[in-house]
Structures are given as structure tokens and as C-alpha cells.
Amino acid sequence: MSNLAAYSDVISNRENMYLFLTNLYKTEVTESFYKIIRDLDFSAEPRNELSDGYEKILSFCRAERHDPITDLAVDYARIFLGAGSVETEKSAFPYESVYTSEKRLIMQEARDEVLALYRKYGLGVSSKYSIPEDHLALELEFMAHLCGLVRQAAENGKMDEAVRHLGEQREFHEKHLMRWVPDFCKDINKVASTAFYQGVAELTVSFLNMDAEIVNDLLVSLQQEQEG
């Protein structure tokens, strides 16, 4: 078996993190997901770039609240859907097109670009979610899908395939996510009324910055192995 299998845990952790963030952005937090988040325990872990974001999220979850699920649903609707606000500046709409098009409109060039990529991989948007394809949750979910492809290639010792999919991830990260997500998360922090979503914004940017380094390191290691 190739040494690529040794990278499987790192890639799985990346995949799980992308799926975790996907769930935070795709819909309001459900009671079952809230309990999972509340029970996270990092007390034995050394601090890293993600710690501040997690701490804000957990500070909300572990405080005594009458109805935290409703509180989060209200904040989600106001931040991402513009509910209760007549000014777009008081919302953070989770679409790449809004942040990359001149008139801040949805369904623009960015949406067409990511849709073409999804179709290349045989992916579609579930009819359960009637959202444009450049919604952040779907872009994060696409990165999780690519992580799965890298992991499968690593576990099967297919070095060329793993390197190719990692390169595709790096390109998507640079050409799409990092073009707009940092500004989007700044807007979340401006309008969020809960520490929970302020923490989600901080966690998102910190993870994307961290993941860029992880992908670059993995590519260097795998390419060296490929040449050896």
C-alpha cells in the first residue's frame, strides 16, 4: 500500500470540517445539531487558529437560555435572509455573486462557474434546498466532496488521482472561496446579534486560511512521493 494512506486521517478531518460548516450555513440550527455542538469538548486540545471561533460558539451554547433554538433561528433569518431588515447593508447574503458582481446581485457569473464545476462532478442541488448554486453552504459541500475523492484515492494508493483532486481543491479555494468569504464573514460580524454566529464567522475564515496551508503542504508531500 502506498504511503498515501497515511494522509487519510488529515483528509478526513478536513472533510468533516467542511461538512460541519456546511450544516451551519445551509439551514437554521436544529435541536439535534445544537446538542452536538454544545457537547463539543476541546479542553484536552492545544489552542490553535480555530480556538477563538469555537469558544464564541460554545459560550452561547453553554449559557442558560430559555429558547436558544429560536434565538438562533431569528439571528439566522436576519443575517442570511434579510428578515426584518429593509437595508441590504444590515444582512450578509451567503452568495458568491453578491460579493463578486458589480451590482451585488444573485445568479451572476460566479453562480454559472460553480454550477459548471458541480456538473463536471455529476453533482446537483437537492430539491429540498431551493438556493442558488453559489450559496456558501453548497461551495463548502463541494469542497467536502473533493476531500472525499482525495481520501478515497489516498486509501487506494492512487497518488496521481489524489494530487489531481488536491490541485482542483486549491484552485476552487483560491478562485472562489477566498474571493468573497472573508468579506462575507466581516459582514456577519457586523450584523449578528449572537456570539454563536460571530463565532461561526470567525471559525470559517480561520479554517479556510488554515486549510490553504494544509492543502499546499499535502501537495508538496504527495508530489515529492510521486517523483520518488
GROMACS .gro file of C-alpha atoms in nm:
model
  228
    1MET     CA    1   0.000   0.000   0.000
    2SER     CA    2   0.122   0.350  -0.084
    3ASN     CA    3   0.223   0.594   0.186
    4LEU     CA    4  -0.075   0.798   0.071
    5ALA     CA    5  -0.285   0.603   0.320
    6ALA     CA    6  -0.102   0.787   0.598
    7TYR     CA    7  -0.270   1.110   0.488
    8SER     CA    8  -0.620   0.966   0.520
    9ASP     CA    9  -0.683   1.100   0.872
   10VAL     CA   10  -0.580   1.454   0.780
   11ILE     CA   11  -0.803   1.450   0.474
   12SER     CA   12  -1.095   1.303   0.672
   13ASN     CA   13  -1.063   1.580   0.930
   14ARG     CA   14  -1.078   1.837   0.651
   15GLU     CA   15  -1.384   1.667   0.502
   16ASN     CA   16  -1.563   1.661   0.837
   17MET     CA   17  -1.489   2.028   0.900
   18TYR     CA   18  -1.627   2.131   0.562
   19LEU     CA   19  -1.943   1.931   0.632
   20PHE     CA   20  -1.973   2.088   0.979
   21LEU     CA   21  -1.957   2.437   0.829
   22THR     CA   22  -2.198   2.335   0.554
   23ASN     CA   23  -2.459   2.245   0.815
   24LEU     CA   24  -2.411   2.576   0.994
   25TYR     CA   25  -2.485   2.777   0.681
   26LYS     CA   26  -2.737   2.566   0.490
   27THR     CA   27  -3.028   2.597   0.735
   28GLU     CA   28  -3.116   2.714   1.082
   29VAL     CA   29  -2.958   2.511   1.363
   30THR     CA   30  -3.177   2.216   1.459
   31GLU     CA   31  -3.214   2.097   1.816
   32SER     CA   32  -3.019   1.776   1.747
   33PHE     CA   33  -2.732   1.965   1.581
   34TYR     CA   34  -2.735   2.219   1.863
   35LYS     CA   35  -2.685   1.941   2.118
   36ILE     CA   36  -2.392   1.802   1.919
   37ILE     CA   37  -2.227   2.145   1.912
   38ARG     CA   38  -2.296   2.211   2.281
   39ASP     CA   39  -2.129   1.884   2.377
   40LEU     CA   40  -1.805   1.951   2.187
   41ASP     CA   41  -1.508   1.934   2.422
   42PHE     CA   42  -1.171   2.081   2.330
   43SER     CA   43  -1.036   2.103   2.685
   44ALA     CA   44  -0.762   1.850   2.614
   45GLU     CA   45  -0.664   2.009   2.282
   46PRO     CA   46  -0.390   2.272   2.244
   47ARG     CA   47  -0.510   2.612   2.128
   48ASN     CA   48  -0.489   2.681   1.756
   49GLU     CA   49  -0.628   2.916   1.493
   50LEU     CA   50  -0.978   2.773   1.536
   51SER     CA   51  -0.999   2.813   1.913
   52ASP     CA   52  -1.142   3.166   1.929
   53GLY     CA   53  -1.426   3.083   1.692
   54TYR     CA   54  -1.517   2.766   1.878
   55GLU     CA   55  -1.508   2.947   2.212
   56LYS     CA   56  -1.760   3.208   2.094
   57ILE     CA   57  -1.992   2.938   1.964
   58LEU     CA   58  -1.969   2.736   2.284
   59SER     CA   59  -2.011   3.043   2.506
   60PHE     CA   60  -2.356   3.085   2.352
   61CYS     CA   61  -2.447   2.716   2.372
   62ARG     CA   62  -2.347   2.672   2.735
   63ALA     CA   63  -2.518   2.981   2.872
   64GLU     CA   64  -2.859   2.945   3.034
   65ARG     CA   65  -3.123   3.037   2.775
   66HIS     CA   66  -3.499   2.999   2.760
   67ASP     CA   67  -3.515   2.905   2.391
   68PRO     CA   68  -3.174   2.907   2.219
   69ILE     CA   69  -3.302   2.735   1.904
   70THR     CA   70  -3.549   3.016   1.840
   71ASP     CA   71  -3.286   3.279   1.923
   72LEU     CA   72  -3.054   3.126   1.663
   73ALA     CA   73  -3.330   3.090   1.404
   74VAL     CA   74  -3.414   3.459   1.440
   75ASP     CA   75  -3.049   3.558   1.405
   76TYR     CA   76  -3.001   3.324   1.107
   77ALA     CA   77  -3.301   3.476   0.928
   78ARG     CA   78  -3.187   3.830   0.993
   79ILE     CA   79  -2.824   3.772   0.893
   80PHE     CA   80  -2.860   3.549   0.589
   81LEU     CA   81  -3.216   3.611   0.467
   82GLY     CA   82  -3.255   3.979   0.549
   83ALA     CA   83  -3.565   3.911   0.759
   84GLY     CA   84  -3.684   4.216   0.946
   85SER     CA   85  -3.440   4.447   0.768
   86VAL     CA   86  -3.511   4.689   0.485
   87GLU     CA   87  -3.143   4.769   0.429
   88THR     CA   88  -2.922   4.515   0.250
   89GLU     CA   89  -2.622   4.653   0.439
   90LYS     CA   90  -2.775   4.503   0.753
   91SER     CA   91  -2.758   4.149   0.617
   92ALA     CA   92  -2.487   3.913   0.495
   93PHE     CA   93  -2.628   3.730   0.195
   94PRO     CA   94  -2.438   3.399   0.154
   95TYR     CA   95  -2.392   3.405  -0.223
   96GLU     CA   96  -2.064   3.448  -0.406
   97SER     CA   97  -2.236   3.651  -0.680
   98VAL     CA   98  -2.342   3.917  -0.431
   99TYR     CA   99  -1.980   3.976  -0.333
  100THR     CA  100  -1.819   3.946  -0.676
  101SER     CA  101  -2.067   4.118  -0.909
  102GLU     CA  102  -2.067   4.493  -0.961
  103LYS     CA  103  -2.430   4.541  -0.863
  104ARG     CA  104  -2.425   4.282  -0.579
  105LEU     CA  105  -2.688   4.065  -0.744
  106ILE     CA  106  -2.752   3.692  -0.712
  107MET     CA  107  -2.733   3.443  -1.001
  108GLN     CA  108  -2.438   3.612  -1.171
  109GLU     CA  109  -2.115   3.483  -1.328
  110ALA     CA  110  -1.989   3.317  -1.010
  111ARG     CA  111  -2.301   3.103  -0.993
  112ASP     CA  112  -2.253   2.989  -1.354
  113GLU     CA  113  -1.890   2.898  -1.285
  114VAL     CA  114  -1.959   2.684  -0.979
  115LEU     CA  115  -2.260   2.521  -1.145
  116ALA     CA  116  -2.032   2.408  -1.430
  117LEU     CA  117  -1.792   2.258  -1.176
  118TYR     CA  118  -2.069   2.075  -0.991
  119ARG     CA  119  -2.195   1.929  -1.318
  120LYS     CA  120  -1.841   1.820  -1.408
  121TYR     CA  121  -1.851   1.600  -1.098
  122GLY     CA  122  -2.208   1.486  -1.153
  123LEU     CA  123  -2.338   1.688  -0.860
  124GLY     CA  124  -2.670   1.867  -0.831
  125VAL     CA  125  -2.851   2.072  -0.570
  126SER     CA  126  -3.110   1.879  -0.371
  127SER     CA  127  -3.467   1.986  -0.444
  128LYS     CA  128  -3.501   2.019  -0.066
  129TYR     CA  129  -3.296   2.339  -0.086
  130SER     CA  130  -3.410   2.598  -0.340
  131ILE     CA  131  -3.093   2.806  -0.325
  132PRO     CA  132  -2.854   2.930  -0.595
  133GLU     CA  133  -2.551   2.711  -0.656
  134ASP     CA  134  -2.305   2.972  -0.531
  135HIS     CA  135  -2.456   2.968  -0.180
  136LEU     CA  136  -2.170   2.925   0.067
  137ALA     CA  137  -2.315   2.602   0.206
  138LEU     CA  138  -2.301   2.443  -0.140
  139GLU     CA  139  -1.948   2.565  -0.208
  140LEU     CA  140  -1.835   2.420   0.126
  141GLU     CA  141  -2.018   2.097   0.049
  142PHE     CA  142  -1.835   2.079  -0.284
  143MET     CA  143  -1.503   2.109  -0.102
  144ALA     CA  144  -1.612   1.824   0.126
  145HIS     CA  145  -1.692   1.617  -0.183
  146LEU     CA  146  -1.345   1.681  -0.322
  147CYS     CA  147  -1.197   1.584   0.016
  148GLY     CA  148  -1.380   1.254  -0.015
  149LEU     CA  149  -1.229   1.195  -0.358
  150VAL     CA  150  -0.880   1.275  -0.229
  151ARG     CA  151  -0.931   1.044   0.069
  152GLN     CA  152  -1.052   0.756  -0.147
  153ALA     CA  153  -0.755   0.796  -0.379
  154ALA     CA  154  -0.516   0.805  -0.082
  155GLU     CA  155  -0.666   0.494   0.073
  156ASN     CA  156  -0.636   0.312  -0.261
  157GLY     CA  157  -0.279   0.425  -0.321
  158LYS     CA  158  -0.369   0.629  -0.631
  159MET     CA  159  -0.115   0.907  -0.599
  160ASP     CA  160  -0.178   1.078  -0.933
  161GLU     CA  161  -0.551   1.096  -0.866
  162ALA     CA  162  -0.502   1.234  -0.514
  163VAL     CA  163  -0.268   1.505  -0.641
  164ARG     CA  164  -0.512   1.599  -0.918
  165HIS     CA  165  -0.807   1.638  -0.681
  166LEU     CA  166  -0.598   1.835  -0.431
  167GLY     CA  167  -0.497   2.069  -0.712
  168GLU     CA  168  -0.863   2.114  -0.801
  169GLN     CA  169  -0.939   2.194  -0.437
  170ARG     CA  170  -0.665   2.454  -0.422
  171GLU     CA  171  -0.794   2.617  -0.740
  172PHE     CA  172  -1.153   2.630  -0.611
  173HIS     CA  173  -1.033   2.764  -0.277
  174GLU     CA  174  -0.835   3.043  -0.442
  175LYS     CA  175  -1.070   3.135  -0.728
  176HIS     CA  176  -1.394   3.113  -0.538
  177LEU     CA  177  -1.396   3.084  -0.158
  178MET     CA  178  -1.118   3.329  -0.080
  179ARG     CA  179  -1.251   3.585  -0.328
  180TRP     CA  180  -1.554   3.658  -0.113
  181VAL     CA  181  -1.583   3.464   0.211
  182PRO     CA  182  -1.353   3.690   0.420
  183ASP     CA  183  -1.566   3.997   0.333
  184PHE     CA  184  -1.885   3.798   0.384
  185CYS     CA  185  -1.773   3.692   0.732
  186LYS     CA  186  -1.688   4.052   0.819
  187ASP     CA  187  -2.047   4.138   0.734
  188ILE     CA  188  -2.174   3.856   0.956
  189ASN     CA  189  -1.983   4.006   1.247
  190LYS     CA  190  -2.138   4.345   1.177
  191VAL     CA  191  -2.497   4.223   1.186
  192ALA     CA  192  -2.502   3.911   1.407
  193SER     CA  193  -2.669   3.959   1.743
  194THR     CA  194  -2.547   3.629   1.889
  195ALA     CA  195  -2.197   3.521   1.983
  196PHE     CA  196  -2.284   3.194   1.809
  197TYR     CA  197  -2.287   3.338   1.458
  198GLN     CA  198  -1.999   3.572   1.533
  199GLY     CA  199  -1.806   3.259   1.626
  200VAL     CA  200  -1.922   3.080   1.311
  201ALA     CA  201  -1.786   3.367   1.100
  202GLU     CA  202  -1.453   3.364   1.281
  203LEU     CA  203  -1.427   2.986   1.262
  204THR     CA  204  -1.500   2.989   0.889
  205VAL     CA  205  -1.226   3.235   0.795
  206SER     CA  206  -0.973   3.076   1.030
  207PHE     CA  207  -1.038   2.731   0.889
  208LEU     CA  208  -1.017   2.844   0.527
  209ASN     CA  209  -0.683   3.012   0.596
  210MET     CA  210  -0.559   2.702   0.776
  211ASP     CA  211  -0.683   2.470   0.504
  212ALA     CA  212  -0.495   2.662   0.235
  213GLU     CA  213  -0.173   2.578   0.417
  214ILE     CA  214  -0.276   2.216   0.470
  215VAL     CA  215  -0.354   2.167   0.100
  216ASN     CA  216  -0.024   2.323  -0.004
  217ASP     CA  217   0.168   2.102   0.240
  218LEU     CA  218  -0.016   1.791   0.122
  219LEU     CA  219   0.053   1.874  -0.241
  220VAL     CA  220   0.424   1.921  -0.175
  221SER     CA  221   0.445   1.592   0.015
  222LEU     CA  222   0.248   1.395  -0.241
  223GLN     CA  223   0.435   1.541  -0.536
  224GLN     CA  224   0.765   1.454  -0.370
  225GLU     CA  225   0.642   1.100  -0.320
  226GLN     CA  226   0.523   1.095  -0.679
  227GLU     CA  227   0.868   1.194  -0.803
  228GLY     CA  228   1.038   0.945  -0.572
   0.00000   0.00000   0.00000
